[in-house]
Amino acid sequence: MLKGKDLLSIHDLTSDEVMEILNLAHELKAKQKAGIEHHILKGKTLGMIFEKSSTRTRVSFEVGMYQLGGQALFLSNRDLQIGRGEPIKDTARVLSRYLDGVMIRTFGHEIVEEFAQYASIPVINALTDLLHPCQALTDLLTAQEHKGKDLKGLKMAYIGDGNNMTHSLMYACAKVGMNFASASPKGYEPNAQVVANAKLDAAQSGSTIEILNDPFEAAKDADILYTDVWASMGQESEHDERVKIFKDYQINNELLSVADKRAIVMHCLPAHRGEEIAEDVLEKNANVIFDEAENRLHTQKAIMALLMG
Ligand code: CP
Ligand code: NVA
């Protein structure tokens, strides 16, 4: 049962809870497409705290809340008193008196954890430097649409920076029995604690987690190739240096040639064409990549309905 809980990390969910979210997301997507009203959160309000930029997350949460019969409030740190130093623990307790749920996009993961510790309403992680669970759950939904409902035994290869997406995808794959391999330059591998946690989950679901440096080894026979930006939000000053370090970590036709013939390419967006992904590869996989973007809406509606319903 997810009612009343937080969603900070996929690692905290059971495999059954992951499936519950995915199943409801498919159902709500079908209802939305058929024009069937589903006001599960009538009269409820979601607060959306953003300390970083967003296109998909902001719009999909706000529209999602509206489609569920509730409303959403956009709260930028430029406007909140947090921006002037009001403690997280006070903000969490105050907002809990007005709202029915809150989503937060911020820098340090410990900020979301502290918020959740003091809040008495469900808290949803909408991206931290460490994790991006809503995106990775969405990517499972999209993988099911393109590769079939049972994801067990498929291989996802993540190419590039060992960042928040890598971490959440690794957790997501481990929960549903998908094999996961990442390839990053030396020094840019995923967080060791996250890898250790993911390996525990993978052992339970019977899948594997491989942390590699060679993109061709990771991509070999993969069913899904995934990438994300080389410099995440907050790392803008490292961009030029990273472009040099990551130049051999691009998803292009040469890399795709070692993957499974029917492999699909995924990207959470925003994309930097000519950096982590070649233009032609992105455009050839646009159907998958923009389904991923759309599915943020359906997956987060399921998450909100289950936590806040
Ligand atoms: N993928 C994703 O989270 O996009 P935004 O940064 O636009 O929200
Ligand atoms: N790793 C990226 C993901 C953006 C959705 C970032 O944190 O900026």
Coordinates of N, CA, C and O in Angstrom, one line a residue, residues 1 24 42 73 112 165-166 206 215 231 250 273 304:
M1 N 0.8 -1.2 0.0 CA 0.0 0.0 0.0 C 0.9 1.3 0.0 O 1.7 1.5 0.9
L24 N -1.5 1.1 -12.8 CA -2.4 2.2 -12.7 C -2.1 3.2 -13.8 O -3.0 3.8 -14.4
K42 N -10.0 14.8 -6.4 CA -10.9 15.9 -6.4 C -10.7 16.7 -5.1 O -10.7 16.2 -4.0
L73 N 0.1 23.9 -7.3 CA 0.7 25.2 -7.1 C 2.2 25.2 -7.4 O 2.9 24.4 -6.9
V112 N 15.5 16.7 0.2 CA 14.3 16.0 0.0 C 14.0 15.1 1.2 O 12.9 15.0 1.7
M165 N 20.0 9.9 -13.3 CA 19.3 9.0 -14.2 C 19.9 7.6 -14.1 O 19.1 6.6 -14.0
T166 N 21.2 7.5 -14.1 CA 21.8 6.2 -14.0 C 21.3 5.5 -12.8 O 21.0 4.3 -12.8
G206 N 16.5 -11.5 -9.7 CA 17.3 -12.4 -10.6 C 17.8 -11.7 -11.8 O 17.9 -12.3 -12.9
P215 N 31.8 1.5 -23.6 CA 30.5 1.6 -24.1 C 30.1 0.5 -24.9 O 28.9 0.0 -24.9
A231 N 26.6 16.9 -18.8 CA 26.7 17.8 -17.6 C 25.3 18.1 -17.2 O 24.5 18.7 -17.9
Q250 N 29.0 8.5 -26.9 CA 27.8 8.9 -27.6 C 27.0 7.7 -28.1 O 27.6 6.8 -28.6
R273 N 22.1 17.1 -28.9 CA 22.5 16.4 -30.1 C 23.9 16.7 -30.4 O 24.4 17.8 -30.3
M304 N 0.7 10.0 -7.9 CA -0.1 10.9 -7.0 C -1.4 10.2 -6.5 O -1.7 10.4 -5.4

